[in-house]
Amino acid sequence: MLQCGVIGATGYAGSALVSLLAAHPKVEITYLASHSYAGKRFSDIYPSLKGACDLVLQEEDVQEASKLCSVLFLALPHGLASSKITEEILSRCIIIDLGADYRLKDSSVYESWYKTEHGSKSLLEQSVYGLCELHRDAIVNANLIANPGCYTTCSILTLAPLLAEGLVDPTSLIIDSASGVSGAGRSEKIDSLFCECNESYKAYGVTNHRHTPEIEQELSLILGSDVLVQFTPHLVPMNRGILSTCYANLKAGVSEADIESAYHKHYGNEPCIRLMGSSLPETRFVRGTNICAIGWKFDARTRRVIAIGSIDNLIKGAAGQAVQNMNIRCNFEETLGLPLFVSNPL
Amino acid sequence: MLQCGVIGATGYAGSALVSLLAAHPKVEITYLASHSYAGKRFSDIYPSLKGACDLVLQEEDVQEASKLCSVLFLALPHGLASSKITEEILSRCIIIDLGADYRLKDSSVYESWYKTEHGSKSLLEQSVYGLCELHRDAIVNANLIANPGCYTTCSILTLAPLLAEGLVDPTSLIIDSASGVSGAGRSEKIDSLFCECNESYKAYGVTNHRHTPEIEQELSLILGSDVLVQFTPHLVPMNRGILSTCYANLKAGVSEADIESAYHKHYGNEPCIRLMGSSLPETRFVRGTNICAIGWKFDARTRRVIAIGSIDNLIKGAAGQAVQNMNIRCNFEETLGLPLFVSNPL
Amino acid sequence: MLQCGVIGATGYAGSALVSLLAAHPKVEITYLASHSYAGKRFSDIYPSLKGACDLVLQEEDVQEASKLCSVLFLALPHGLASSKITEEILSRCIIIDLGADYRLKDSSVYESWYKTEHGSKSLLEQSVYGLCELHRDAIVNANLIANPGCYTTCSILTLAPLLAEGLVDPTSLIIDSASGVSGAGRSEKIDSLFCECNESYKAYGVTNHRHTPEIEQELSLILGSDVLVQFTPHLVPMNRGILSTCYANLKAGVSEADIESAYHKHYGNEPCIRLMGSSLPETRFVRGTNICAIGWKFDARTRRVIAIGSIDNLIKGAAGQAVQNMNIRCNFEETLGLPLFVSNPL
Amino acid sequence: MLQCGVIGATGYAGSALVSLLAAHPKVEITYLASHSYAGKRFSDIYPSLKGACDLVLQEEDVQEASKLCSVLFLALPHGLASSKITEEILSRCIIIDLGADYRLKDSSVYESWYKTEHGSKSLLEQSVYGLCELHRDAIVNANLIANPGCYTTCSILTLAPLLAEGLVDPTSLIIDSASGVSGAGRSEKIDSLFCECNESYKAYGVTNHRHTPEIEQELSLILGSDVLVQFTPHLVPMNRGILSTCYANLKAGVSEADIESAYHKHYGNEPCIRLMGSSLPETRFVRGTNICAIGWKFDARTRRVIAIGSIDNLIKGAAGQAVQNMNIRCNFEETLGLPLFVSNPL
C-alpha cells in the first residue's frame, strides 16, 4: 500500500481528498494534519466519514510528514507551500500541491498576481503543472506536481483543442465561468454565509482573478505564443460545480466539422473527459466525479464557437485530479479510485 | 381610479403584475383572466394575496376585457396576442403586452426566430417598444406597448451608453447572462422541476435564444447601423434575478473616465437605474424591485470593458416595467407603486 | 415625524428594521449604530438600500442614542441591553429591545437558561412582553418593550387559542419548528456557511433551546398554571421563514368546530394574523410580511390537533413586530409601514 | 453475474437503482423499462451515466421481464404492481417491489388508505416487508419482497429499539419528518416546480399520509399490540434526505443509559446503521449513502426521549435498501455495492 498524507485535511478540498484516498484500493493514509483541528479525529470534523477515516489530526509539519509518507498532498493557502518545500523533502517524498505556489513557471508573474514573494523559486523548474490530460508524460517522473486550479482545469481543457488545431483567433478568447460556493473554501467569512450567497448570482474578481495567468500560461504553451484571455468568474448558489462558457472567433474557413474533429482528436481516448457535442454539459452531470464534460456550439451567424466545459470543482478541479496525478506518477490505473458517474439528482 | 385588467393572471409574470396593481394607489383591478384557473378566485391560487386581490378569474377574452378596462395587460405565450388584438380594441383600450408579439418591428425577423406567422402585422408600425428609459417619449402616446423581454431589458440597458457614445467595437459584443428559474414560467415541465434545476448551472438556447433579435434591434437603433450580438443565457438555481455580463472591445483611446461619463450622462437621472461603478451588482440587490443596477470594469490589460447589469426578471424584466409603462402612458409619477429598495437577505 | 434609532443596525434583524423604518411614513431615522461598521454608511453595507438610508453608522452608545431618539430599537446579543438600560434612559426614550434580556419576567429563569447574570433586574417589572396580539393594552403604556423571539412569536400565537379555550391537555404540548438560516444572524460562523447549511436539514438545541422558557412563560400566563413544552427547532436551507408544527392531545369531547371557533374568536379581527383553516400555511406565503398564518388539522383517529403557524422570522419574528409595537405605543395605525402581502415566488 | 432488471427505470428511485446496479460487482443489468421513454437509451435520459448504462429502455412488460431476469425490481405507482405479479412470475423470478402494494399485510388497510382495490391479495401472505434490519431472516427466503417506504424506513428504525425494550409509552408516539423534494418523484406537477418548492417549508399529508399505516404495522409487530402514531411529513427545499424527529414519553424509571443500551443492543452490529448518540444526525451526513444515522436526547425536564433518524430517501429509503434486500436474498455480502460514506459538502 502506498503511504499517503494530507496537510490541510479539513478544508473542503483537503477533506474531499481524504475521502478519495480512504476509499482508494492501493493507498493507506498515514498522516493527516490540520492547523484548526489538530488533536481531534478527522471524523469528529467530518462525521459522515466515521469508520472510513478516524485518524487523529496533527499540527501541520511538512518535514515530519515527508518522513511518514511516500506521497504528500498539500492543501494550503498560497504562499505556505513554497516556504516549506525543499530539495531534501523532494528527495524522499512526492509532493502534490493543491495550492497555487508551483503552478506559474515565471515567479515574477506569480509575485505580481499574488502580491507576495515566492519562497522557493529554484524549485519551479522541476515542478510539473499537473493538468493530467496535457502533461501526462512529465507527471510520470515529477516529484513536485502543481495541481491546477479549478477554473483553470475547466477552462484550459475546454479551449485547448481549438487552439492546438489553430481554429480560433487567440486574441478573442473570453471565458465566462461560474462556480459553486465550496470554491471559496471552509473559512469564516461573511461573504460565504448562507444568507449572503443563497438566492443570488454575482461576478467577482472581474479583470483580476488569479486563475487568469495560469490559464494564459497553459494556452500560450499550446499555441506557441503569448495569449491574453478575458476571464470572469461568477458565484452560483450551489455547493459544487464549475461551468466555463468560452467564446472564440473562428478563423476563416473553419467549419463545424473541424471543431468536432479537434475535440475527438485530442480527447477521444481520455478516461476523464466526456465529449457531449451539441448536447451541452450541466454541472449536475459531473457532480462528485472526476469528469470534465465538454460540449460546443458553432454559430454560423456570428462566426464564433461557444465551447462549454464543466467539472466538479472539488474533484476534477482539486482532489480528484490530485489522485489522478498520484495514479499517473505511481503507475496505477489512471482512474483508480476515482468516481466517473453520478446519479441525478444528487 | 384607472381600471386595469390582466389576461394570463396566474403565471409568474401575470401574478407579479396583479400584486403590483393591487397595491398601486391609482389603479382598480376590474378584470383578471386565466385559462387554467377560470372560475376560481385569484387568491385561491395565490393565498399570500388573500385580502389584496380576491377577484374571480375569467376565461381569457380580449374583446370582453377591453370593454372593462382602460389598460389591459397581456401575459400570454407568444403568438396569442397578435391573433387577438385589433384596431378596434386599441381604439378603446391601451394594451400593454408582456409577450413577444409586438417587440420586433420586422415581422420577418419575428417569424424566423419564433417559427410562426405573425397575426397582425399591420399593427406593428404603431406598437412602441416599451423599454422605458429608451422610448419614454413614444410610450406617452402609444396604445400598443410591447413590454420588453427580461434578458433584453437587462442587456440593452447595460450596453446602450457604450454604443451611444461610440466607445466600443460593435462587432465584439458578447452578452453572457444568467437567470433564476421563474423566467421559465409556471408550467408543468420536467426541466423546471426542483430536482432538475437545484444544485446545477447550465447554458441553454446557445446561439439561438429568441431574445437575441430583440437586443440586436434596439442596439442597432442606438448605433445607427446593424449590430450582431452573441447572447448566451444560463439557468441559476434561484427563484428570481438576471445578471448580464457584457463584454466589448474598447475603441482606441477610450479611457475609464469615458465609460463612467457615458453611464452618468445617460442614466444619471433615471429613477429605475442604479449606477454602481466598480462595485458590481448582485441579483439579490435588486430582488423584488424595479431597479436595473449597472456596474463596470475597465480592463487596461485586454482593452475591454466588462459591463454588468442586473434586474429582477419578474419586476423590471416583466411586471414592474409594465407598470412603469402604464405610469408613463397615464401621466402618473413614473415610479408610482413600484418597489425600488430591498432588504437583504430576502 | 417620530425620531427613531437602531443599535445593532447591520445585523439581519437590525437591517430589516432599518429598511422598514426608512419606508415608514411617520418615522425619521436619526441614529444608527453598528459595532462592526462604525464610520461607514449604512448603504455601504447594504447597497440595495442606497438612497433609502445613507446614514453614517455610529459606535454603539445607548446614552447618546437615547438623547437623539424618541424610540430606540436595540438589536444586540443577549446580556448587552440589560447592562446598559437605566431608569434615566427610559425616562426620556422608549426602548424596544429585540434581544432576550427583558422577555423573561423571572430573572432566575433567565440566568439559568442564558448562563449569565441579568444586568438590570429592577427594570423587569416594568418591561412589557411585546407580543402585540396578546399584550396590546400593556404595550400602549410601556417604555420598555421586550420584542419576542422568532420561534416564540410563531409558537405562542399558534397555541394560545387552544389553551385559552381549554381544548387541549397542557401536558401534551410538542412544538416542532423549523427556521431559515437568517435566524442564526450575520456572524462569521462555520455552521452558518453556505456549504454547511445548503442541501441539509437538522435539529439543533434539542431539549435546551432558549426560546423554550419564553414560550412556557406566555402559555402559562394564558392557562393560569405552569406549562412545560417540548420545543425542537430545525434548520432549513432557505433564507427566511419559520414554521411551527404544534401537537396537542384533545380533551374529551372537543370537536373540530370547537377548534375553529377558538381561532376565530381570538384572531378573527387581528390584522397581522391570517387564519387558513385546513389549507395549511407555507413559509413562502408570509415571506417579507408581518403576517402570522395559522392552519390546523383535527385528527379524529389519534384525538389530537395539529396546529401549524408560520411567520417571516425577520419580520413578524423580529423587525416587523418591533415596528408593530412602535405603532401601538405611538398611537399609529397598527399596520402602518408593515407589508402584509407577498407575491410568490419571491 | 446475477441478471437484474428494473421496471420504472427513469423515475428518481428507479434511476438511482440503475446507478447502483450498474456499479454492483455481481450484477448484470439485462432489462430496463420505462413507460415514458421506451425506445430511448437510459443514458439519453441520464447523460451522467453514459458509459455506465446505455441499455435501450423497453415498454413495461412484467411477464417478458421476468423471463430475462433473476431479480426484477419494480418502481411503479401504487396499484400497478399488484395487478401484474402472479404466482407464475414468482416461480421464476425474485420480485423486489419499491412501491406500496405488498407492504401492508392487511389488504383492507391498504384499500382504506390507498382508495383502490388490491389486485393480488393472495400474494400478501408470502410477501416479506423488506426492512432489512428487522426482517433479515425472512428476506433470505422471500421471492416477493416489499421494499419499505422512505419515511417508514427512517421512522421505524428510529423508534424500534425504544418499543422493543419497553422504554416508552406507545400511545405517545409523534413522528415529525421532513424530506427533500426528490421524494415527490419525477413527474410534471406544479407543486414540484423549482419556484414552488425553493425557499419554502411546509407540512403536507397531515393526519393522512399513506406511510402512517406502514409505520403502525411494523411498530405494532415489535410491541406485540396495536400502536397508533401521529406522523407529519414536511417538504424541505433540497434534493435528497429525510430526517425524522420522534417524540415519546418515557415510562417511569427509564434512564438515559437505558436508551443508549437499547440502541446499542439492537443496532450495535448493523452495517447500515450509524449510532450518533447525542451528536445528532443531519441529512447531509447520509446523502448518497445507504446509512440510517440515529441520535437521541433524553429530556429529564419533560420526561421524554427525542430520537432523530436520518436517511437518504432515494438510497436507504428506496434504491439502496432494494439492493441491500437483493444482497441478503442472493447471499452476497449485505453492503456489497452500497455506498456507506459521504464527503461533505456534496
Tab-separated table of N, CA and C in Angstrom, chain D residues 97-193:
chain	number	residue	atom	x	y	z
D	97	ASP	N	-40.216	-5.110	-4.931
D	97	ASP	CA	-41.150	-4.061	-5.326
D	97	ASP	C	-40.897	-2.805	-4.488
D	98	LEU	N	-40.476	-1.718	-5.140
D	98	LEU	CA	-40.231	-0.473	-4.410
D	98	LEU	C	-41.523	0.293	-4.127
D	99	GLY	N	-42.632	-0.172	-4.676
D	99	GLY	CA	-43.905	0.504	-4.462
D	99	GLY	C	-44.606	0.002	-3.212
D	100	ALA	N	-45.839	0.440	-3.026
D	100	ALA	CA	-46.554	0.222	-1.769
D	100	ALA	C	-47.384	-1.052	-1.739
D	101	ASP	N	-47.559	-1.717	-2.879
D	101	ASP	CA	-48.626	-2.712	-2.987
D	101	ASP	C	-48.516	-3.901	-2.044
D	102	TYR	N	-47.311	-4.299	-1.728
D	102	TYR	CA	-47.200	-5.512	-0.894
D	102	TYR	C	-46.660	-5.222	0.514
D	103	ARG	N	-46.695	-3.963	0.892
D	103	ARG	CA	-46.140	-3.631	2.213
D	103	ARG	C	-47.109	-3.905	3.355
D	104	LEU	N	-48.388	-3.610	3.126
D	104	LEU	CA	-49.380	-3.758	4.197
D	104	LEU	C	-49.964	-5.160	4.129
D	105	LYS	N	-49.825	-5.893	5.218
D	105	LYS	CA	-50.266	-7.287	5.214
D	105	LYS	C	-51.792	-7.392	5.195
D	106	ASP	N	-52.464	-6.409	5.689
D	106	ASP	CA	-53.930	-6.426	5.740
D	106	ASP	C	-54.459	-5.624	4.548
D	107	SER	N	-55.041	-6.340	3.570
D	107	SER	CA	-55.445	-5.655	2.345
D	107	SER	C	-56.532	-4.613	2.593
D	108	SER	N	-57.291	-4.775	3.671
D	108	SER	CA	-58.334	-3.769	3.931
D	108	SER	C	-57.709	-2.463	4.395
D	109	VAL	N	-56.608	-2.557	5.105
D	109	VAL	CA	-55.900	-1.334	5.478
D	109	VAL	C	-55.353	-0.663	4.212
D	110	TYR	N	-54.761	-1.454	3.330
D	110	TYR	CA	-54.282	-0.921	2.054
D	110	TYR	C	-55.403	-0.207	1.317
D	111	GLU	N	-56.522	-0.886	1.197
D	111	GLU	CA	-57.607	-0.326	0.383
D	111	GLU	C	-58.190	0.920	1.021
D	112	SER	N	-58.156	0.985	2.330
D	112	SER	CA	-58.708	2.156	3.001
D	112	SER	C	-57.786	3.362	2.850
D	113	TRP	N	-56.458	3.168	2.921
D	113	TRP	CA	-55.541	4.302	2.817
D	113	TRP	C	-55.234	4.681	1.375
D	114	TYR	N	-55.271	3.680	0.480
D	114	TYR	CA	-54.896	3.960	-0.910
D	114	TYR	C	-56.101	4.155	-1.826
D	115	LYS	N	-57.305	3.945	-1.300
D	115	LYS	CA	-58.540	4.162	-2.062
D	115	LYS	C	-58.562	3.405	-3.381
D	116	THR	N	-58.075	2.191	-3.357
D	116	THR	CA	-58.107	1.390	-4.574
D	116	THR	C	-58.117	-0.073	-4.159
D	117	GLU	N	-58.630	-0.923	-5.030
D	117	GLU	CA	-58.675	-2.338	-4.703
D	117	GLU	C	-57.290	-2.950	-4.887
D	118	HIS	N	-56.962	-3.928	-4.058
D	118	HIS	CA	-55.685	-4.607	-4.203
D	118	HIS	C	-55.827	-5.713	-5.239
D	119	GLY	N	-54.860	-5.793	-6.140
D	119	GLY	CA	-55.001	-6.693	-7.284
D	119	GLY	C	-54.558	-8.128	-7.071
D	120	SER	N	-53.879	-8.407	-5.976
D	120	SER	CA	-53.416	-9.799	-5.789
D	120	SER	C	-53.269	-10.108	-4.309
D	121	LYS	N	-54.420	-10.071	-3.618
D	121	LYS	CA	-54.420	-10.267	-2.164
D	121	LYS	C	-53.810	-11.603	-1.766
D	122	SER	N	-53.961	-12.594	-2.620
D	122	SER	CA	-53.472	-13.932	-2.258
D	122	SER	C	-51.954	-13.972	-2.124
D	123	LEU	N	-51.269	-13.000	-2.704
D	123	LEU	CA	-49.804	-12.994	-2.612
D	123	LEU	C	-49.293	-12.306	-1.353
D	124	LEU	N	-50.185	-11.612	-0.642
D	124	LEU	CA	-49.731	-10.834	0.512
D	124	LEU	C	-49.085	-11.714	1.579
D	125	GLU	N	-49.602	-12.921	1.688
D	125	GLU	CA	-49.093	-13.775	2.754
D	125	GLU	C	-47.615	-14.119	2.566
D	126	GLN	N	-47.228	-14.317	1.321
D	126	GLN	CA	-45.828	-14.689	1.087
D	126	GLN	C	-44.906	-13.488	0.925
D	127	SER	N	-45.462	-12.289	0.783
D	127	SER	CA	-44.584	-11.123	0.644
D	127	SER	C	-43.904	-10.836	1.985
D	128	VAL	N	-42.679	-10.385	1.901
D	128	VAL	CA	-41.913	-10.049	3.104
D	128	VAL	C	-41.624	-8.557	3.107
D	129	TYR	N	-41.856	-7.914	4.231
D	129	TYR	CA	-41.589	-6.492	4.352
D	129	TYR	C	-40.072	-6.303	4.444
D	130	GLY	N	-39.498	-5.681	3.417
D	130	GLY	CA	-38.050	-5.682	3.273
D	130	GLY	C	-37.304	-4.613	4.047
D	131	LEU	N	-37.661	-4.436	5.303
D	131	LEU	CA	-36.835	-3.570	6.152
D	131	LEU	C	-35.737	-4.475	6.702
D	132	CYS	N	-34.581	-4.372	6.096
D	132	CYS	CA	-33.541	-5.405	6.258
D	132	CYS	C	-33.182	-5.671	7.711
D	133	GLU	N	-33.039	-4.638	8.489
D	133	GLU	CA	-32.569	-4.800	9.861
D	133	GLU	C	-33.605	-5.533	10.724
D	134	LEU	N	-34.879	-5.491	10.327
D	134	LEU	CA	-35.915	-6.153	11.126
D	134	LEU	C	-36.305	-7.532	10.594
D	135	HIS	N	-36.188	-7.712	9.299
D	135	HIS	CA	-36.736	-8.944	8.719
D	135	HIS	C	-35.712	-9.720	7.904
D	136	ARG	N	-34.460	-9.618	8.294
D	136	ARG	CA	-33.381	-10.260	7.537
D	136	ARG	C	-33.636	-11.763	7.329
D	137	ASP	N	-34.105	-12.405	8.363
D	137	ASP	CA	-34.268	-13.850	8.271
D	137	ASP	C	-35.335	-14.249	7.255
D	138	ALA	N	-36.380	-13.483	7.197
D	138	ALA	CA	-37.438	-13.806	6.242
D	138	ALA	C	-37.045	-13.437	4.816
D	139	ILE	N	-36.254	-12.391	4.693
D	139	ILE	CA	-35.858	-11.922	3.357
D	139	ILE	C	-35.041	-12.986	2.624
D	140	VAL	N	-34.249	-13.717	3.393
D	140	VAL	CA	-33.373	-14.721	2.791
D	140	VAL	C	-34.142	-15.702	1.906
D	141	ASN	N	-35.388	-15.950	2.259
D	141	ASN	CA	-36.158	-16.949	1.513
D	141	ASN	C	-37.313	-16.373	0.707
D	142	ALA	N	-37.415	-15.081	0.648
D	142	ALA	CA	-38.594	-14.472	0.016
D	142	ALA	C	-38.424	-14.337	-1.488
D	143	ASN	N	-39.511	-14.595	-2.209
D	143	ASN	CA	-39.496	-14.313	-3.647
D	143	ASN	C	-40.239	-13.029	-3.978
D	144	LEU	N	-40.953	-12.504	-3.005
D	144	LEU	CA	-41.675	-11.250	-3.196
D	144	LEU	C	-41.329	-10.348	-2.004
D	145	ILE	N	-40.482	-9.378	-2.278
D	145	ILE	CA	-40.013	-8.505	-1.203
D	145	ILE	C	-40.595	-7.105	-1.396
D	146	ALA	N	-41.302	-6.636	-0.376
D	146	ALA	CA	-41.910	-5.305	-0.428
D	146	ALA	C	-40.928	-4.316	0.200
D	147	ASN	N	-40.248	-3.588	-0.643
D	147	ASN	CA	-39.260	-2.614	-0.159
D	147	ASN	C	-40.011	-1.489	0.559
D	148	PRO	N	-39.592	-1.140	1.767
D	148	PRO	CA	-40.376	-0.161	2.548
D	148	PRO	C	-40.335	1.251	1.964
D	149	GLY	N	-41.254	2.066	2.406
D	149	GLY	CA	-41.265	3.472	2.035
D	149	GLY	C	-40.116	4.221	2.699
D	150	CYS	N	-39.863	5.447	2.226
D	150	CYS	CA	-38.715	6.208	2.707
D	150	CYS	C	-38.941	6.712	4.135
D	151	TYR	N	-40.079	7.388	4.346
D	151	TYR	CA	-40.364	7.870	5.702
D	151	TYR	C	-40.446	6.711	6.679
D	152	THR	N	-41.014	5.591	6.205
D	152	THR	CA	-41.227	4.469	7.120
D	152	THR	C	-39.906	3.845	7.536
D	153	THR	N	-39.009	3.660	6.592
D	153	THR	CA	-37.698	3.100	6.943
D	153	THR	C	-37.062	3.920	8.051
D	154	CYS	N	-37.045	5.214	7.836
D	154	CYS	CA	-36.388	6.099	8.788
D	154	CYS	C	-37.102	6.088	10.144
D	155	SER	N	-38.408	6.150	10.117
D	155	SER	CA	-39.167	6.282	11.365
D	155	SER	C	-39.174	4.983	12.161
D	156	ILE	N	-39.372	3.874	11.468
D	156	ILE	CA	-39.418	2.588	12.176
D	156	ILE	C	-38.057	2.282	12.797
D	157	LEU	N	-36.993	2.440	12.016
D	157	LEU	CA	-35.661	2.145	12.565
D	157	LEU	C	-35.353	3.026	13.770
D	158	THR	N	-35.813	4.263	13.737
D	158	THR	CA	-35.513	5.174	14.843
D	158	THR	C	-36.262	4.789	16.116
D	159	LEU	N	-37.473	4.314	15.971
D	159	LEU	CA	-38.293	4.026	17.151
D	159	LEU	C	-38.220	2.574	17.624
D	160	ALA	N	-37.820	1.678	16.765
D	160	ALA	CA	-37.922	0.245	17.094
D	160	ALA	C	-37.275	-0.148	18.426
D	161	PRO	N	-36.025	0.243	18.697
D	161	PRO	CA	-35.420	-0.218	19.961
D	161	PRO	C	-36.150	0.301	21.200
D	162	LEU	N	-36.707	1.486	21.116
D	162	LEU	CA	-37.420	2.042	22.270
D	162	LEU	C	-38.668	1.235	22.588
D	163	LEU	N	-39.351	0.767	21.546
D	163	LEU	CA	-40.543	-0.046	21.763
D	163	LEU	C	-40.165	-1.470	22.143
D	164	ALA	N	-39.164	-1.981	21.473
D	164	ALA	CA	-38.772	-3.370	21.734
D	164	ALA	C	-38.352	-3.554	23.181
D	165	GLU	N	-37.715	-2.522	23.740
D	165	GLU	CA	-37.234	-2.630	25.123
D	165	GLU	C	-38.247	-2.093	26.131
D	166	GLY	N	-39.416	-1.677	25.632
D	166	GLY	CA	-40.473	-1.223	26.549
D	166	GLY	C	-40.137	0.043	27.304
D	167	LEU	N	-39.425	0.942	26.661
D	167	LEU	CA	-38.976	2.146	27.374
D	167	LEU	C	-39.957	3.302	27.298
D	168	VAL	N	-40.868	3.246	26.333
D	168	VAL	CA	-41.731	4.419	26.102
D	168	VAL	C	-43.202	4.042	26.067
D	169	ASP	N	-44.017	5.042	26.326
D	169	ASP	CA	-45.468	4.898	26.284
D	169	ASP	C	-45.914	4.850	24.817
D	170	PRO	N	-46.418	3.712	24.362
D	170	PRO	CA	-46.734	3.593	22.926
D	170	PRO	C	-47.896	4.473	22.469
D	171	THR	N	-48.635	5.066	23.387
D	171	THR	CA	-49.720	5.960	22.948
D	171	THR	C	-49.210	7.390	22.704
D	172	SER	N	-47.949	7.605	22.968
D	172	SER	CA	-47.449	8.987	22.911
D	172	SER	C	-46.590	9.279	21.684
D	173	LEU	N	-46.525	8.361	20.723
D	173	LEU	CA	-45.548	8.496	19.638
D	173	LEU	C	-45.937	9.567	18.622
D	174	ILE	N	-45.057	10.519	18.476
D	174	ILE	CA	-45.237	11.560	17.462
D	174	ILE	C	-43.987	11.577	16.595
D	175	ILE	N	-44.207	11.461	15.272
D	175	ILE	CA	-43.098	11.423	14.312
D	175	ILE	C	-43.221	12.641	13.407
D	176	ASP	N	-42.295	13.557	13.561
D	176	ASP	CA	-42.305	14.766	12.750
D	176	ASP	C	-41.153	14.628	11.759
D	177	SER	N	-41.475	14.456	10.488
D	177	SER	CA	-40.461	14.149	9.481
D	177	SER	C	-40.373	15.260	8.439
D	178	ALA	N	-39.266	15.267	7.746
D	178	ALA	CA	-39.083	16.207	6.646
D	178	ALA	C	-38.297	15.511	5.558
D	179	SER	N	-38.623	15.842	4.313
D	179	SER	CA	-37.990	15.180	3.175
D	179	SER	C	-37.562	16.191	2.132
D	180	GLY	N	-36.509	15.873	1.402
D	180	GLY	CA	-36.164	16.612	0.201
D	180	GLY	C	-37.162	16.341	-0.911
D	181	VAL	N	-37.072	17.119	-1.978
D	181	VAL	CA	-38.118	17.124	-2.996
D	181	VAL	C	-38.085	15.896	-3.903
D	182	SER	N	-36.962	15.201	-3.984
D	182	SER	CA	-36.933	14.022	-4.855
D	182	SER	C	-37.928	12.970	-4.398
D	183	GLY	N	-38.344	13.046	-3.138
D	183	GLY	CA	-39.378	12.139	-2.650
D	183	GLY	C	-40.687	12.247	-3.399
D	184	ALA	N	-40.914	13.382	-4.048
D	184	ALA	CA	-42.159	13.559	-4.804
D	184	ALA	C	-42.080	12.960	-6.197
D	185	GLY	N	-40.911	12.460	-6.564
D	185	GLY	CA	-40.781	11.796	-7.857
D	185	GLY	C	-40.567	12.748	-9.020
D	186	ARG	N	-40.364	12.133	-10.189
D	186	ARG	CA	-40.025	12.916	-11.382
D	186	ARG	C	-41.252	13.074	-12.269
D	187	SER	N	-42.301	13.682	-11.724
D	187	SER	CA	-43.474	13.877	-12.572
D	187	SER	C	-43.804	15.352	-12.680
D	188	GLU	N	-44.468	15.666	-13.760
D	188	GLU	CA	-44.716	17.071	-14.124
D	188	GLU	C	-45.866	17.637	-13.302
D	189	LYS	N	-45.528	18.089	-12.101
D	189	LYS	CA	-46.560	18.648	-11.235
D	189	LYS	C	-46.173	20.071	-10.843
D	190	ILE	N	-47.153	20.961	-10.860
D	190	ILE	CA	-46.903	22.347	-10.428
D	190	ILE	C	-46.232	22.344	-9.052
D	191	ASP	N	-46.723	21.524	-8.146
D	191	ASP	CA	-46.202	21.528	-6.776
D	191	ASP	C	-44.728	21.150	-6.677
D	192	SER	N	-44.203	20.491	-7.699
D	192	SER	CA	-42.798	20.085	-7.664
D	192	SER	C	-41.887	21.025	-8.451
D	193	LEU	N	-42.441	22.092	-9.005
D	193	LEU	CA	-41.607	23.053	-9.737
D	193	LEU	C	-40.608	23.714	-8.796
